[in-house]
mmCIF file of C-alpha atoms in Angstrom:
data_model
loop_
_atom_site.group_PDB
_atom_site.id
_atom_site.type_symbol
_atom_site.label_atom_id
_atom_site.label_comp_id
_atom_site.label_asym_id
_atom_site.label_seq_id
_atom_site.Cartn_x
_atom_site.Cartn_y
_atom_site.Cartn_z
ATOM 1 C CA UNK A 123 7.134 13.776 -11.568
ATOM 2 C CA UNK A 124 3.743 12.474 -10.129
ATOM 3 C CA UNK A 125 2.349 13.674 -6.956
ATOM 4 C CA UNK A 126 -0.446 11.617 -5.359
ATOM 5 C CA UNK A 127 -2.088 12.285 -2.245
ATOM 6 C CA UNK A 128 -3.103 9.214 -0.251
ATOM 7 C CA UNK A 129 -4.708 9.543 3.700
ATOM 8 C CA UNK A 130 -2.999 12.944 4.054
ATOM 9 C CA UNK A 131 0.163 12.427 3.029
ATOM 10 C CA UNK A 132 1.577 13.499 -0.388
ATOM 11 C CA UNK A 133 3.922 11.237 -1.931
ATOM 12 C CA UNK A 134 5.978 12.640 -4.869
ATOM 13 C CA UNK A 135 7.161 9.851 -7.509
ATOM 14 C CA UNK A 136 10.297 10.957 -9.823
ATOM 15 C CA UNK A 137 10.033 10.652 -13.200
ATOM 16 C CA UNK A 138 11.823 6.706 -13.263
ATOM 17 C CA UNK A 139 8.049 6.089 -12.174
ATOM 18 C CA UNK A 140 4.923 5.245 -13.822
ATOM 19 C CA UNK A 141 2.152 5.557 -11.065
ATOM 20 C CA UNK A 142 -1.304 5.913 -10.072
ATOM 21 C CA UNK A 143 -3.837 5.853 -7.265
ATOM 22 C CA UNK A 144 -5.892 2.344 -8.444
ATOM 23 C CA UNK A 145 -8.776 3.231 -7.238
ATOM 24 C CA UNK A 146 -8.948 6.508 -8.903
ATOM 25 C CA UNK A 147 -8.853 4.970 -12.527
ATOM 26 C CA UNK A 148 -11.531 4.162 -14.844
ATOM 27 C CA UNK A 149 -10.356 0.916 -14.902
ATOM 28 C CA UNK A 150 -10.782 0.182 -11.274
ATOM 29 C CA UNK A 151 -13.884 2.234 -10.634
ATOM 30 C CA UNK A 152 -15.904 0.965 -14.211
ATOM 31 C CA UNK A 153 -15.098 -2.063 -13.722
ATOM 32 C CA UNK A 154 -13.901 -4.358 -10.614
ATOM 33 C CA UNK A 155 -15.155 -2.116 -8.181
ATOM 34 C CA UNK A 156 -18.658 -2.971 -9.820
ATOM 35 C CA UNK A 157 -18.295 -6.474 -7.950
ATOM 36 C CA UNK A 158 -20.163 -5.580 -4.542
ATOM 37 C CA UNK A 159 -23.099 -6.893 -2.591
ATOM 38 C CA UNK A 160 -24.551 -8.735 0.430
ATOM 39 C CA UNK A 161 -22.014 -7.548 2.675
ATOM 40 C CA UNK A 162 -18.509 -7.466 0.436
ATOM 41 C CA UNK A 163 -16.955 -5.259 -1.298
ATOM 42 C CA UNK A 164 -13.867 -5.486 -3.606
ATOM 43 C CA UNK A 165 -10.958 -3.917 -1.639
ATOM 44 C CA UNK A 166 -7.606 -1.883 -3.824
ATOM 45 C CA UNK A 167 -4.355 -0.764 -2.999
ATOM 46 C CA UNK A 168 -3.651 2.856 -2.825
ATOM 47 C CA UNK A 169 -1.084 3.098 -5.315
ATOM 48 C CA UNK A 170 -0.006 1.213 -8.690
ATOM 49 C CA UNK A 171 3.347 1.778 -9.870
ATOM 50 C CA UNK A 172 6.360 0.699 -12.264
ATOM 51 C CA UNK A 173 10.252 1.626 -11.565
ATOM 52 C CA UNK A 174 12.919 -0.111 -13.918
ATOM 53 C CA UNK A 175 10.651 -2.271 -15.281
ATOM 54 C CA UNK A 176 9.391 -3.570 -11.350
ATOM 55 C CA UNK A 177 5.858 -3.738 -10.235
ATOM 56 C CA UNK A 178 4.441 -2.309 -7.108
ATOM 57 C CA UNK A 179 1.671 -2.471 -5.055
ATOM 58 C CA UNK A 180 1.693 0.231 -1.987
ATOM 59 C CA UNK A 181 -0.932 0.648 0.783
ATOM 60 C CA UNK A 182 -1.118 3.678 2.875
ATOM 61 C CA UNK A 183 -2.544 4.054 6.199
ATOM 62 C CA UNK A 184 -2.290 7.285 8.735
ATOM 63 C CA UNK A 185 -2.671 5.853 12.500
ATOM 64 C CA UNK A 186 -1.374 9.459 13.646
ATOM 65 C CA UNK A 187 -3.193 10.982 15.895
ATOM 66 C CA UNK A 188 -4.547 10.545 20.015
ATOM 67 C CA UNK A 189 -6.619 7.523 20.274
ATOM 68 C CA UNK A 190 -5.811 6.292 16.901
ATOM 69 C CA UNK A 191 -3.402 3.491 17.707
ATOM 70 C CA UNK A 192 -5.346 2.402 20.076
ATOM 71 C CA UNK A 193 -8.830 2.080 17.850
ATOM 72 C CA UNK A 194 -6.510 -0.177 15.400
ATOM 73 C CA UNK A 195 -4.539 -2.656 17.619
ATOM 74 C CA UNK A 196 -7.364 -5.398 17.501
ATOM 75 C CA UNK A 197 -7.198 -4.853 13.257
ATOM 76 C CA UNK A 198 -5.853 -7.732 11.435
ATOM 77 C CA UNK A 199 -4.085 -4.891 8.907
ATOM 78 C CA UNK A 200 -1.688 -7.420 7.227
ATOM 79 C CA UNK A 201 -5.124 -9.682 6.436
ATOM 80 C CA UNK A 202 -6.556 -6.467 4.903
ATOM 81 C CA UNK A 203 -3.603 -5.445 2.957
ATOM 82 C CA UNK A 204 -3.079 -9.152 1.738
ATOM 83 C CA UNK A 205 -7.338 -8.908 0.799
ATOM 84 C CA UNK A 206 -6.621 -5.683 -1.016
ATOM 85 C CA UNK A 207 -3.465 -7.591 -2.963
ATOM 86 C CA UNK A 208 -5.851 -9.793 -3.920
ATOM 87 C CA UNK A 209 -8.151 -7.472 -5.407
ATOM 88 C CA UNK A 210 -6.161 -5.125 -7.532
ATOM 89 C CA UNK A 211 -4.238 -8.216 -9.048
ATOM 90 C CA UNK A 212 -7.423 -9.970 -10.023
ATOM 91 C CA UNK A 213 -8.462 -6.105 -11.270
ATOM 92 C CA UNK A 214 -5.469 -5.796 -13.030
ATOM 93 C CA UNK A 215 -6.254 -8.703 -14.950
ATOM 94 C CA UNK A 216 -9.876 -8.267 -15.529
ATOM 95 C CA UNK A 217 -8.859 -4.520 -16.854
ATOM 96 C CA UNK A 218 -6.439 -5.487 -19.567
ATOM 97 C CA UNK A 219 -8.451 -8.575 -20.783
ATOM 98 C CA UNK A 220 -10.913 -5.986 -21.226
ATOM 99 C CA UNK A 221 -8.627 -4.152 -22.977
ATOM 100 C CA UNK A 222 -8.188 -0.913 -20.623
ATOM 101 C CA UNK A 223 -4.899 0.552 -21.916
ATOM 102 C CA UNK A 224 -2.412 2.398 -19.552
ATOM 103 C CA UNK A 225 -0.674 1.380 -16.911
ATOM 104 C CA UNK A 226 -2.532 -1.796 -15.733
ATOM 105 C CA UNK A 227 -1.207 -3.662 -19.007
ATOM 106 C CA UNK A 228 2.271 -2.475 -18.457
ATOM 107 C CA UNK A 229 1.985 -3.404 -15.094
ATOM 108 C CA UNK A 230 0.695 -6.941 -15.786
ATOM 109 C CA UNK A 231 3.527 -7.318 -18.717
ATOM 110 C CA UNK A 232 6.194 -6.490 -15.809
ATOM 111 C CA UNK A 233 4.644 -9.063 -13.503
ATOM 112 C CA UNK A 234 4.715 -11.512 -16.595
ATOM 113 C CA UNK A 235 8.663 -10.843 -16.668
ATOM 114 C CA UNK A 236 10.152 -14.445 -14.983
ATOM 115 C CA UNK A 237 12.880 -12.070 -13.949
ATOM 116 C CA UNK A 238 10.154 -9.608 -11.745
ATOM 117 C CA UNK A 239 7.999 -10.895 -8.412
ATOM 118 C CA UNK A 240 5.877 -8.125 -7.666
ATOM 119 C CA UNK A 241 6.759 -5.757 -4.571
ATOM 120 C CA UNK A 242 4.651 -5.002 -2.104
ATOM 121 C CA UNK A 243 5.150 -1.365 0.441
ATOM 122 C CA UNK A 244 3.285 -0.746 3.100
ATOM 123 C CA UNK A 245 2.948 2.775 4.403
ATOM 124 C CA UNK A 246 1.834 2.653 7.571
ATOM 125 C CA UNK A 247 2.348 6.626 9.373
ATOM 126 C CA UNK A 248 2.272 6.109 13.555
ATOM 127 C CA UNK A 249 2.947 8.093 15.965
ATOM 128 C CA UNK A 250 6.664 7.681 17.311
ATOM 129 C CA UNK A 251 5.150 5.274 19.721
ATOM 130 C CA UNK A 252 1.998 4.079 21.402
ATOM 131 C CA UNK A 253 1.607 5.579 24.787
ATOM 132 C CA UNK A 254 3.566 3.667 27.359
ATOM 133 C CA UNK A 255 5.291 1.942 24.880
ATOM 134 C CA UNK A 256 9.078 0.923 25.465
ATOM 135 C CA UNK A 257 11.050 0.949 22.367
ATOM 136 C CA UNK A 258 12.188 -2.605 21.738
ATOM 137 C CA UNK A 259 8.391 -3.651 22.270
ATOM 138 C CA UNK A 260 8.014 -0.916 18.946
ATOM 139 C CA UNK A 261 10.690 -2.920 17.235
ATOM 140 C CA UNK A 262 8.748 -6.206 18.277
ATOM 141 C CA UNK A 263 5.410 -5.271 17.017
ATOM 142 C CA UNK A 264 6.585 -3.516 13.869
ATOM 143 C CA UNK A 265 8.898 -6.755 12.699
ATOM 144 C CA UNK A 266 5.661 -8.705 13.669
ATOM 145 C CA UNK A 267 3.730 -6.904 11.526
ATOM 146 C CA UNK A 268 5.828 -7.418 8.719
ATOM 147 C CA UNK A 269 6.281 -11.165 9.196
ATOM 148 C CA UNK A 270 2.570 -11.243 9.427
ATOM 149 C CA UNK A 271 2.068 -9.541 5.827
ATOM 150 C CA UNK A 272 4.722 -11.499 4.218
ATOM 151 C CA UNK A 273 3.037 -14.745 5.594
ATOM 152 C CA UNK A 274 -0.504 -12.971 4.188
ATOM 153 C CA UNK A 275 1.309 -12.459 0.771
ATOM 154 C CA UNK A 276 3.410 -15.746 0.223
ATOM 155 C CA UNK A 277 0.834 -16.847 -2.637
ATOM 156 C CA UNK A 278 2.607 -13.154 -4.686
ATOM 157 C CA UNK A 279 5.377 -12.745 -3.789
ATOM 158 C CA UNK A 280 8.676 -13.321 -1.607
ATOM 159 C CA UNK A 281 9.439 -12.549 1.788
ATOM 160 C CA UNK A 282 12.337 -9.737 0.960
ATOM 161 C CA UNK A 283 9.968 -8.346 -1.665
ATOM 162 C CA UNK A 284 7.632 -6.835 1.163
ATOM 163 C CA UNK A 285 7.767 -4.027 3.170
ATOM 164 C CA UNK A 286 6.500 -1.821 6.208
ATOM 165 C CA UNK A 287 7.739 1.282 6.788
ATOM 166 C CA UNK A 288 6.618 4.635 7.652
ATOM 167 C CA UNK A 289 6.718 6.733 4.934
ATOM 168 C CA UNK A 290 7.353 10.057 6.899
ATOM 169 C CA UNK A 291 10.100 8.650 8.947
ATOM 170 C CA UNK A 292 12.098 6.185 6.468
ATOM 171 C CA UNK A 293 11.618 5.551 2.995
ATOM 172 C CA UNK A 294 13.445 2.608 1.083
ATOM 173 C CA UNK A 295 11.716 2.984 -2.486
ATOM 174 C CA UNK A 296 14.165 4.899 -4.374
ATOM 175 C CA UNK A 297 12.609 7.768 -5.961
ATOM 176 C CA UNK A 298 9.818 8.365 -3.644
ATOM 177 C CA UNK A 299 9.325 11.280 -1.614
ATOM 178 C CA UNK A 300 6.769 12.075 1.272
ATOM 179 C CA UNK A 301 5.383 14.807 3.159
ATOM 180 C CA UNK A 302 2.372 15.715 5.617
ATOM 181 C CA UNK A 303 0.025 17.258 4.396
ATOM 182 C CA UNK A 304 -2.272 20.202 5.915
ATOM 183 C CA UNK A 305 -5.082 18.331 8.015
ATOM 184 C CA UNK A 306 -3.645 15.384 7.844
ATOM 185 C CA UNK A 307 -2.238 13.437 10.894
ATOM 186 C CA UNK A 308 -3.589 14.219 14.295
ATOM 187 C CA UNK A 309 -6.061 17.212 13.140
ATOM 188 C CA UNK A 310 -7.424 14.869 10.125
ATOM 189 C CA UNK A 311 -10.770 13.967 10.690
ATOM 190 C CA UNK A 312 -11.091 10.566 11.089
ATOM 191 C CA UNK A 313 -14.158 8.233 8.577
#
């Protein structure tokens, strides 16, 4: 079992998993997150991961919280997830052709597989709705959302491949638990 904790919310991965926060590894931080400068920066996933011989990519994001809906509805968030696809794939790369052993090697073997397109989960924790906000117009934003990201990640992947859900209210990926954690949500301090 692998716990990781990601914007205040633990996520528990069974032992059918092989999984890591990307940004936490040597491989990300020694070497593709090196590539900065006059106003970019390389941009990662949250999490890594390999079930049955599938790869993942998941983002998190916690938009719980007064205010904190509202701060992110101009955001282009399926641009920045499909920027942060980007990233870790071309860091995935660069890290086994440097030879960084692990997970990013298994990862890229899986993606290799003709048989495996790579799947991509975002976790995106709301509020049960924005204030004033009828239900259906939920339904309508959230499917929007999605449609969005899959259009952002067409050059990776399929269209029933990628996900949005929140990951305290549904979860789909099979073996994956998550939970609140203390501080996070509406008392987290916000960066």
């Amino acid at each position: 079992m692998t716990e990781l904790d990601v914007d205040g919310i633990r996520f528990t991965f069974d032992d059918d998993w092989s999984a890591v926060k990307w940004d936490d590894t040597d491989a990300y931080n020694f070497h593709i997150a090196k590539l900065q400068g006059a106003g970019h920066r390389t941009k990662a996933v949250d999490i890594i991961g390999l079930r049955d011989g599938l790869p993942f990519l998941f983002e998190v994001k916690d938009f719980r919280g007064p205010g904190i809906a509202i701060e992110n509805v101009h955001r282009d968030l399926p641009l920045e997830i499909g920027f942060k696809a980007r990233d870790t794939a071309a860091g995935l790369v660069g890290a086994v052709s440097r030879g960084v052993a692990g997970l990013p090697a298994e990862w890229l073997a899986a993606v290799a597989s003709s048989h495996n397109l790579v799947q991509v989960v975002a976790w995106i924790a709301e509020d049960a709705a924005r204030p004033g906000e009828p239900a259906h117009k939920r339904k309508v934003r959230l499917s929007q959302r999605e449609a969005s990201l899959a259009q952002r990640l067409a050059w990776l992947t399929e269209r029933r491949r990628i996900r949005v859900e929140d990951p305290l209210r549904e979860m789909s990926v099979r073996g994956v638990t998550a939970r609140s954690l203390a501080g996070g949500g509406p008392a987290r301090p916000r960066s």
